[in-house]
Amino acid sequence: ENGFLYCGPVLTDTELADLRAALDRVTAGESEKSPEALRNLTGDPENVVTQIVNIWEAEPAFARHLHNDRIVAMAAQLM
């Protein structure tokens, strides 16, 4: 309803902390690998909209959630 779906917590605090740290590494260019693309869509350093393509390729923390049973089950119910 109203453009969003409330389903309660999906990830644990530890999983969220891991993903936040991984995102910080990617955006800082400190990951062992690089995503397919990492760019500011606006081109304006004062008004940044970051696009990261295939972040899972750069950070295992994101790759682990590609087949997360909790997320996949919710996505399947929406289809």
PDB file of N, CA and C in Angstrom:
ATOM      1  N   GLU A   1       0.843  -1.190   0.000  1.00  0.00           N
ATOM      2  CA  GLU A   1       0.000   0.000   0.000  1.00  0.00           C
ATOM      3  C   GLU A   1       0.886   1.250   0.000  1.00  0.00           C
ATOM      4  N   ASN A   2       0.530   2.260  -0.718  1.00  0.00           N
ATOM      5  CA  ASN A   2       1.241   3.534  -0.763  1.00  0.00           C
ATOM      6  C   ASN A   2       2.689   3.399  -1.219  1.00  0.00           C
ATOM      7  N   GLY A   3       2.976   2.393  -2.040  1.00  0.00           N
ATOM      8  CA  GLY A   3       4.299   2.293  -2.633  1.00  0.00           C
ATOM      9  C   GLY A   3       5.343   1.557  -1.822  1.00  0.00           C
ATOM     10  N   PHE A   4       4.972   0.977  -0.702  1.00  0.00           N
ATOM     11  CA  PHE A   4       5.952   0.183   0.038  1.00  0.00           C
ATOM     12  C   PHE A   4       5.260  -0.962   0.742  1.00  0.00           C
ATOM     13  N   LEU A   5       6.042  -1.915   1.156  1.00  0.00           N
ATOM     14  CA  LEU A   5       5.534  -3.110   1.810  1.00  0.00           C
ATOM     15  C   LEU A   5       6.247  -3.252   3.143  1.00  0.00           C
ATOM     16  N   TYR A   6       5.495  -3.321   4.221  1.00  0.00           N
ATOM     17  CA  TYR A   6       6.127  -3.511   5.531  1.00  0.00           C
ATOM     18  C   TYR A   6       6.069  -4.988   5.874  1.00  0.00           C
ATOM     19  N   CYS A   7       7.224  -5.566   6.179  1.00  0.00           N
ATOM     20  CA  CYS A   7       7.274  -6.985   6.515  1.00  0.00           C
ATOM     21  C   CYS A   7       8.110  -7.234   7.760  1.00  0.00           C
ATOM     22  N   GLY A   8       8.445  -6.174   8.471  1.00  0.00           N
ATOM     23  CA  GLY A   8       9.252  -6.335   9.670  1.00  0.00           C
ATOM     24  C   GLY A   8      10.713  -6.519   9.321  1.00  0.00           C
ATOM     25  N   PRO A   9      11.535  -6.823  10.303  1.00  0.00           N
ATOM     26  CA  PRO A   9      12.969  -7.002  10.045  1.00  0.00           C
ATOM     27  C   PRO A   9      13.219  -8.194   9.113  1.00  0.00           C
ATOM     28  N   VAL A  10      14.112  -7.990   8.157  1.00  0.00           N
ATOM     29  CA  VAL A  10      14.467  -9.048   7.213  1.00  0.00           C
ATOM     30  C   VAL A  10      15.885  -9.531   7.486  1.00  0.00           C
ATOM     31  N   LEU A  11      16.781  -8.604   7.784  1.00  0.00           N
ATOM     32  CA  LEU A  11      18.177  -8.929   8.063  1.00  0.00           C
ATOM     33  C   LEU A  11      18.486  -8.675   9.529  1.00  0.00           C
ATOM     34  N   THR A  12      19.448  -9.406  10.042  1.00  0.00           N
ATOM     35  CA  THR A  12      19.862  -9.206  11.427  1.00  0.00           C
ATOM     36  C   THR A  12      20.728  -7.953  11.536  1.00  0.00           C
ATOM     37  N   ASP A  13      20.928  -7.485  12.739  1.00  0.00           N
ATOM     38  CA  ASP A  13      21.801  -6.332  12.952  1.00  0.00           C
ATOM     39  C   ASP A  13      23.215  -6.614  12.454  1.00  0.00           C
ATOM     40  N   THR A  14      23.681  -7.835  12.645  1.00  0.00           N
ATOM     41  CA  THR A  14      25.021  -8.217  12.194  1.00  0.00           C
ATOM     42  C   THR A  14      25.103  -8.200  10.664  1.00  0.00           C
ATOM     43  N   GLU A  15      24.076  -8.741  10.006  1.00  0.00           N
ATOM     44  CA  GLU A  15      24.056  -8.730   8.537  1.00  0.00           C
ATOM     45  C   GLU A  15      24.044  -7.298   8.014  1.00  0.00           C
ATOM     46  N   LEU A  16      23.252  -6.447   8.636  1.00  0.00           N
ATOM     47  CA  LEU A  16      23.204  -5.043   8.216  1.00  0.00           C
ATOM     48  C   LEU A  16      24.549  -4.358   8.401  1.00  0.00           C
ATOM     49  N   ALA A  17      25.198  -4.613   9.529  1.00  0.00           N
ATOM     50  CA  ALA A  17      26.509  -4.015   9.782  1.00  0.00           C
ATOM     51  C   ALA A  17      27.518  -4.479   8.731  1.00  0.00           C
ATOM     52  N   ASP A  18      27.471  -5.767   8.383  1.00  0.00           N
ATOM     53  CA  ASP A  18      28.373  -6.300   7.354  1.00  0.00           C
ATOM     54  C   ASP A  18      28.119  -5.637   6.001  1.00  0.00           C
ATOM     55  N   LEU A  19      26.854  -5.464   5.645  1.00  0.00           N
ATOM     56  CA  LEU A  19      26.513  -4.832   4.367  1.00  0.00           C
ATOM     57  C   LEU A  19      26.906  -3.362   4.345  1.00  0.00           C
ATOM     58  N   ARG A  20      26.716  -2.669   5.459  1.00  0.00           N
ATOM     59  CA  ARG A  20      27.117  -1.256   5.520  1.00  0.00           C
ATOM     60  C   ARG A  20      28.623  -1.108   5.356  1.00  0.00           C
ATOM     61  N   ALA A  21      29.375  -1.979   6.021  1.00  0.00           N
ATOM     62  CA  ALA A  21      30.836  -1.929   5.906  1.00  0.00           C
ATOM     63  C   ALA A  21      31.269  -2.248   4.474  1.00  0.00           C
ATOM     64  N   ALA A  22      30.612  -3.222   3.855  1.00  0.00           N
ATOM     65  CA  ALA A  22      30.930  -3.582   2.472  1.00  0.00           C
ATOM     66  C   ALA A  22      30.612  -2.428   1.528  1.00  0.00           C
ATOM     67  N   LEU A  23      29.486  -1.768   1.737  1.00  0.00           N
ATOM     68  CA  LEU A  23      29.123  -0.617   0.908  1.00  0.00           C
ATOM     69  C   LEU A  23      30.156   0.496   1.055  1.00  0.00           C
ATOM     70  N   ASP A  24      30.587   0.737   2.277  1.00  0.00           N
ATOM     71  CA  ASP A  24      31.621   1.755   2.510  1.00  0.00           C
ATOM     72  C   ASP A  24      32.906   1.415   1.767  1.00  0.00           C
ATOM     73  N   ARG A  25      33.297   0.124   1.782  1.00  0.00           N
ATOM     74  CA  ARG A  25      34.517  -0.287   1.067  1.00  0.00           C
ATOM     75  C   ARG A  25      34.373  -0.068  -0.437  1.00  0.00           C
ATOM     76  N   VAL A  26      33.216  -0.419  -0.981  1.00  0.00           N
ATOM     77  CA  VAL A  26      32.999  -0.261  -2.424  1.00  0.00           C
ATOM     78  C   VAL A  26      33.043   1.209  -2.807  1.00  0.00           C
ATOM     79  N   THR A  27      32.317   2.043  -2.092  1.00  0.00           N
ATOM     80  CA  THR A  27      32.262   3.457  -2.470  1.00  0.00           C
ATOM     81  C   THR A  27      33.599   4.158  -2.245  1.00  0.00           C
ATOM     82  N   ALA A  28      34.424   3.626  -1.343  1.00  0.00           N
ATOM     83  CA  ALA A  28      35.747   4.207  -1.105  1.00  0.00           C
ATOM     84  C   ALA A  28      36.806   3.619  -2.047  1.00  0.00           C
ATOM     85  N   GLY A  29      36.414   2.644  -2.864  1.00  0.00           N
ATOM     86  CA  GLY A  29      37.366   2.004  -3.779  1.00  0.00           C
ATOM     87  C   GLY A  29      38.326   1.072  -3.076  1.00  0.00           C
ATOM     88  N   GLU A  30      37.903   0.522  -1.934  1.00  0.00           N
ATOM     89  CA  GLU A  30      38.784  -0.321  -1.123  1.00  0.00           C
ATOM     90  C   GLU A  30      38.453  -1.811  -1.191  1.00  0.00           C
ATOM     91  N   SER A  31      37.534  -2.206  -2.063  1.00  0.00           N
ATOM     92  CA  SER A  31      37.200  -3.624  -2.210  1.00  0.00           C
ATOM     93  C   SER A  31      38.300  -4.322  -2.989  1.00  0.00           C
ATOM     94  N   GLU A  32      38.420  -5.635  -2.770  1.00  0.00           N
ATOM     95  CA  GLU A  32      39.414  -6.409  -3.521  1.00  0.00           C
ATOM     96  C   GLU A  32      39.080  -6.423  -4.998  1.00  0.00           C
ATOM     97  N   LYS A  33      37.786  -6.434  -5.327  1.00  0.00           N
ATOM     98  CA  LYS A  33      37.327  -6.404  -6.714  1.00  0.00           C
ATOM     99  C   LYS A  33      36.488  -5.150  -6.897  1.00  0.00           C
ATOM    100  N   SER A  34      36.112  -4.886  -8.139  1.00  0.00           N
ATOM    101  CA  SER A  34      35.301  -3.703  -8.442  1.00  0.00           C
ATOM    102  C   SER A  34      33.932  -4.127  -8.951  1.00  0.00           C
ATOM    103  N   PRO A  35      32.901  -3.323  -8.664  1.00  0.00           N
ATOM    104  CA  PRO A  35      31.610  -3.600  -9.274  1.00  0.00           C
ATOM    105  C   PRO A  35      31.682  -3.283 -10.763  1.00  0.00           C
ATOM    106  N   GLU A  36      30.689  -3.705 -11.503  1.00  0.00           N
ATOM    107  CA  GLU A  36      30.670  -3.428 -12.948  1.00  0.00           C
ATOM    108  C   GLU A  36      30.708  -1.929 -13.209  1.00  0.00           C
ATOM    109  N   ALA A  37      29.994  -1.168 -12.389  1.00  0.00           N
ATOM    110  CA  ALA A  37      29.989   0.292 -12.531  1.00  0.00           C
ATOM    111  C   ALA A  37      29.755   0.929 -11.170  1.00  0.00           C
ATOM    112  N   LEU A  38      30.400   2.055 -10.959  1.00  0.00           N
ATOM    113  CA  LEU A  38      30.216   2.864  -9.753  1.00  0.00           C
ATOM    114  C   LEU A  38      30.309   4.307 -10.209  1.00  0.00           C
ATOM    115  N   ARG A  39      29.179   4.998 -10.205  1.00  0.00           N
ATOM    116  CA  ARG A  39      29.194   6.367 -10.743  1.00  0.00           C
ATOM    117  C   ARG A  39      28.137   7.244 -10.081  1.00  0.00           C
ATOM    118  N   ASN A  40      28.367   8.550 -10.185  1.00  0.00           N
ATOM    119  CA  ASN A  40      27.413   9.558  -9.758  1.00  0.00           C
ATOM    120  C   ASN A  40      26.533   9.878 -10.959  1.00  0.00           C
ATOM    121  N   LEU A  41      25.278   9.535 -10.892  1.00  0.00           N
ATOM    122  CA  LEU A  41      24.385   9.716 -12.035  1.00  0.00           C
ATOM    123  C   LEU A  41      24.127  11.173 -12.380  1.00  0.00           C
ATOM    124  N   THR A  42      24.270  12.063 -11.412  1.00  0.00           N
ATOM    125  CA  THR A  42      24.009  13.477 -11.697  1.00  0.00           C
ATOM    126  C   THR A  42      25.223  14.169 -12.289  1.00  0.00           C
ATOM    127  N   GLY A  43      26.425  13.649 -12.003  1.00  0.00           N
ATOM    128  CA  GLY A  43      27.646  14.327 -12.431  1.00  0.00           C
ATOM    129  C   GLY A  43      27.959  15.555 -11.595  1.00  0.00           C
ATOM    130  N   ASP A  44      27.133  15.840 -10.620  1.00  0.00           N
ATOM    131  CA  ASP A  44      27.277  17.021  -9.768  1.00  0.00           C
ATOM    132  C   ASP A  44      27.761  16.587  -8.379  1.00  0.00           C
ATOM    133  N   PRO A  45      28.957  16.978  -7.979  1.00  0.00           N
ATOM    134  CA  PRO A  45      29.471  16.553  -6.673  1.00  0.00           C
ATOM    135  C   PRO A  45      28.673  17.110  -5.485  1.00  0.00           C
ATOM    136  N   GLU A  46      27.861  18.122  -5.727  1.00  0.00           N
ATOM    137  CA  GLU A  46      27.025  18.694  -4.668  1.00  0.00           C
ATOM    138  C   GLU A  46      25.678  17.978  -4.537  1.00  0.00           C
ATOM    139  N   ASN A  47      25.305  17.201  -5.545  1.00  0.00           N
ATOM    140  CA  ASN A  47      24.013  16.522  -5.576  1.00  0.00           C
ATOM    141  C   ASN A  47      24.243  15.099  -6.086  1.00  0.00           C
ATOM    142  N   VAL A  48      24.762  14.248  -5.225  1.00  0.00           N
ATOM    143  CA  VAL A  48      25.218  12.912  -5.629  1.00  0.00           C
ATOM    144  C   VAL A  48      24.077  11.895  -5.596  1.00  0.00           C
ATOM    145  N   VAL A  49      23.938  11.161  -6.689  1.00  0.00           N
ATOM    146  CA  VAL A  49      23.076   9.988  -6.765  1.00  0.00           C
ATOM    147  C   VAL A  49      23.984   8.868  -7.262  1.00  0.00           C
ATOM    148  N   THR A  50      24.321   7.950  -6.371  1.00  0.00           N
ATOM    149  CA  THR A  50      25.284   6.902  -6.687  1.00  0.00           C
ATOM    150  C   THR A  50      24.596   5.679  -7.279  1.00  0.00           C
ATOM    151  N   GLN A  51      25.132   5.201  -8.384  1.00  0.00           N
ATOM    152  CA  GLN A  51      24.687   3.951  -8.985  1.00  0.00           C
ATOM    153  C   GLN A  51      25.829   2.953  -8.871  1.00  0.00           C
ATOM    154  N   ILE A  52      25.525   1.789  -8.314  1.00  0.00           N
ATOM    155  CA  ILE A  52      26.505   0.706  -8.221  1.00  0.00           C
ATOM    156  C   ILE A  52      25.892  -0.497  -8.923  1.00  0.00           C
ATOM    157  N   VAL A  53      26.541  -0.967  -9.976  1.00  0.00           N
ATOM    158  CA  VAL A  53      26.034  -2.095 -10.760  1.00  0.00           C
ATOM    159  C   VAL A  53      26.793  -3.352 -10.362  1.00  0.00           C
ATOM    160  N   ASN A  54      26.044  -4.372  -9.998  1.00  0.00           N
ATOM    161  CA  ASN A  54      26.603  -5.687  -9.618  1.00  0.00           C
ATOM    162  C   ASN A  54      27.578  -5.583  -8.437  1.00  0.00           C
ATOM    163  N   ILE A  55      27.123  -4.959  -7.378  1.00  0.00           N
ATOM    164  CA  ILE A  55      27.962  -4.821  -6.184  1.00  0.00           C
ATOM    165  C   ILE A  55      28.361  -6.186  -5.626  1.00  0.00           C
ATOM    166  N   TRP A  56      27.550  -7.187  -5.881  1.00  0.00           N
ATOM    167  CA  TRP A  56      27.849  -8.529  -5.395  1.00  0.00           C
ATOM    168  C   TRP A  56      29.154  -9.073  -5.969  1.00  0.00           C
ATOM    169  N   GLU A  57      29.567  -8.570  -7.133  1.00  0.00           N
ATOM    170  CA  GLU A  57      30.836  -9.013  -7.715  1.00  0.00           C
ATOM    171  C   GLU A  57      32.029  -8.450  -6.940  1.00  0.00           C
ATOM    172  N   ALA A  58      31.834  -7.338  -6.270  1.00  0.00           N
ATOM    173  CA  ALA A  58      32.923  -6.676  -5.554  1.00  0.00           C
ATOM    174  C   ALA A  58      32.997  -7.084  -4.099  1.00  0.00           C
ATOM    175  N   GLU A  59      31.874  -7.443  -3.518  1.00  0.00           N
ATOM    176  CA  GLU A  59      31.833  -7.706  -2.078  1.00  0.00           C
ATOM    177  C   GLU A  59      31.061  -8.980  -1.752  1.00  0.00           C
ATOM    178  N   PRO A  60      31.713  -9.949  -1.123  1.00  0.00           N
ATOM    179  CA  PRO A  60      31.045 -11.192  -0.729  1.00  0.00           C
ATOM    180  C   PRO A  60      29.837 -10.973   0.181  1.00  0.00           C
ATOM    181  N   ALA A  61      29.840  -9.922   0.983  1.00  0.00           N
ATOM    182  CA  ALA A  61      28.700  -9.665   1.874  1.00  0.00           C
ATOM    183  C   ALA A  61      27.407  -9.520   1.074  1.00  0.00           C
ATOM    184  N   PHE A  62      27.486  -8.897  -0.099  1.00  0.00           N
ATOM    185  CA  PHE A  62      26.303  -8.759  -0.948  1.00  0.00           C
ATOM    186  C   PHE A  62      26.017 -10.049  -1.703  1.00  0.00           C
ATOM    187  N   ALA A  63      27.050 -10.745  -2.136  1.00  0.00           N
ATOM    188  CA  ALA A  63      26.869 -12.009  -2.861  1.00  0.00           C
ATOM    189  C   ALA A  63      26.135 -13.033  -1.990  1.00  0.00           C
ATOM    190  N   ARG A  64      26.415 -13.042  -0.700  1.00  0.00           N
ATOM    191  CA  ARG A  64      25.759 -13.993   0.203  1.00  0.00           C
ATOM    192  C   ARG A  64      24.245 -13.832   0.214  1.00  0.00           C
ATOM    193  N   HIS A  65      23.745 -12.659  -0.088  1.00  0.00           N
ATOM    194  CA  HIS A  65      22.303 -12.420  -0.013  1.00  0.00           C
ATOM    195  C   HIS A  65      21.582 -12.636  -1.344  1.00  0.00           C
ATOM    196  N   LEU A  66      22.302 -13.005  -2.395  1.00  0.00           N
ATOM    197  CA  LEU A  66      21.650 -13.291  -3.671  1.00  0.00           C
ATOM    198  C   LEU A  66      20.651 -14.433  -3.545  1.00  0.00           C
ATOM    199  N   HIS A  67      20.948 -15.378  -2.675  1.00  0.00           N
ATOM    200  CA  HIS A  67      20.088 -16.549  -2.491  1.00  0.00           C
ATOM    201  C   HIS A  67      19.622 -16.661  -1.041  1.00  0.00           C
ATOM    202  N   ASN A  68      19.518 -15.530  -0.366  1.00  0.00           N
ATOM    203  CA  ASN A  68      19.040 -15.496   1.020  1.00  0.00           C
ATOM    204  C   ASN A  68      17.588 -15.973   1.036  1.00  0.00           C
ATOM    205  N   ASP A  69      17.332 -17.068   1.737  1.00  0.00           N
ATOM    206  CA  ASP A  69      15.992 -17.668   1.746  1.00  0.00           C
ATOM    207  C   ASP A  69      14.906 -16.687   2.180  1.00  0.00           C
ATOM    208  N   ARG A  70      15.209 -15.824   3.141  1.00  0.00           N
ATOM    209  CA  ARG A  70      14.201 -14.866   3.623  1.00  0.00           C
ATOM    210  C   ARG A  70      13.841 -13.862   2.531  1.00  0.00           C
ATOM    211  N   ILE A  71      14.848 -13.355   1.838  1.00  0.00           N
ATOM    212  CA  ILE A  71      14.603 -12.356   0.793  1.00  0.00           C
ATOM    213  C   ILE A  71      13.952 -13.000  -0.428  1.00  0.00           C
ATOM    214  N   VAL A  72      14.441 -14.153  -0.832  1.00  0.00           N
ATOM    215  CA  VAL A  72      13.908 -14.837  -2.002  1.00  0.00           C
ATOM    216  C   VAL A  72      12.432 -15.204  -1.784  1.00  0.00           C
ATOM    217  N   ALA A  73      12.089 -15.666  -0.607  1.00  0.00           N
ATOM    218  CA  ALA A  73      10.708 -16.039  -0.328  1.00  0.00           C
ATOM    219  C   ALA A  73       9.788 -14.823  -0.426  1.00  0.00           C
ATOM    220  N   MET A  74      10.228 -13.695   0.094  1.00  0.00           N
ATOM    221  CA  MET A  74       9.415 -12.477   0.001  1.00  0.00           C
ATOM    222  C   MET A  74       9.266 -12.025  -1.449  1.00  0.00           C
ATOM    223  N   ALA A  75      10.342 -12.064  -2.202  1.00  0.00           N
ATOM    224  CA  ALA A  75      10.288 -11.658  -3.602  1.00  0.00           C
ATOM    225  C   ALA A  75       9.358 -12.570  -4.395  1.00  0.00           C
ATOM    226  N   ALA A  76       9.381 -13.868  -4.101  1.00  0.00           N
ATOM    227  CA  ALA A  76       8.518 -14.814  -4.792  1.00  0.00           C
ATOM    228  C   ALA A  76       7.048 -14.526  -4.522  1.00  0.00           C
ATOM    229  N   GLN A  77       6.733 -14.120  -3.300  1.00  0.00           N
ATOM    230  CA  GLN A  77       5.346 -13.803  -2.956  1.00  0.00           C
ATOM    231  C   GLN A  77       4.847 -12.561  -3.685  1.00  0.00           C
ATOM    232  N   LEU A  78       5.753 -11.659  -4.049  1.00  0.00           N
ATOM    233  CA  LEU A  78       5.363 -10.438  -4.744  1.00  0.00           C
ATOM    234  C   LEU A  78       5.119 -10.668  -6.232  1.00  0.00           C
ATOM    235  N   MET A  79       5.602 -11.793  -6.739  1.00  0.00           N
ATOM    236  CA  MET A  79       5.480 -12.046  -8.189  1.00  0.00           C
ATOM    237  C   MET A  79       4.127 -12.620  -8.530  1.00  0.00           C
TER     238      MET A  79
END
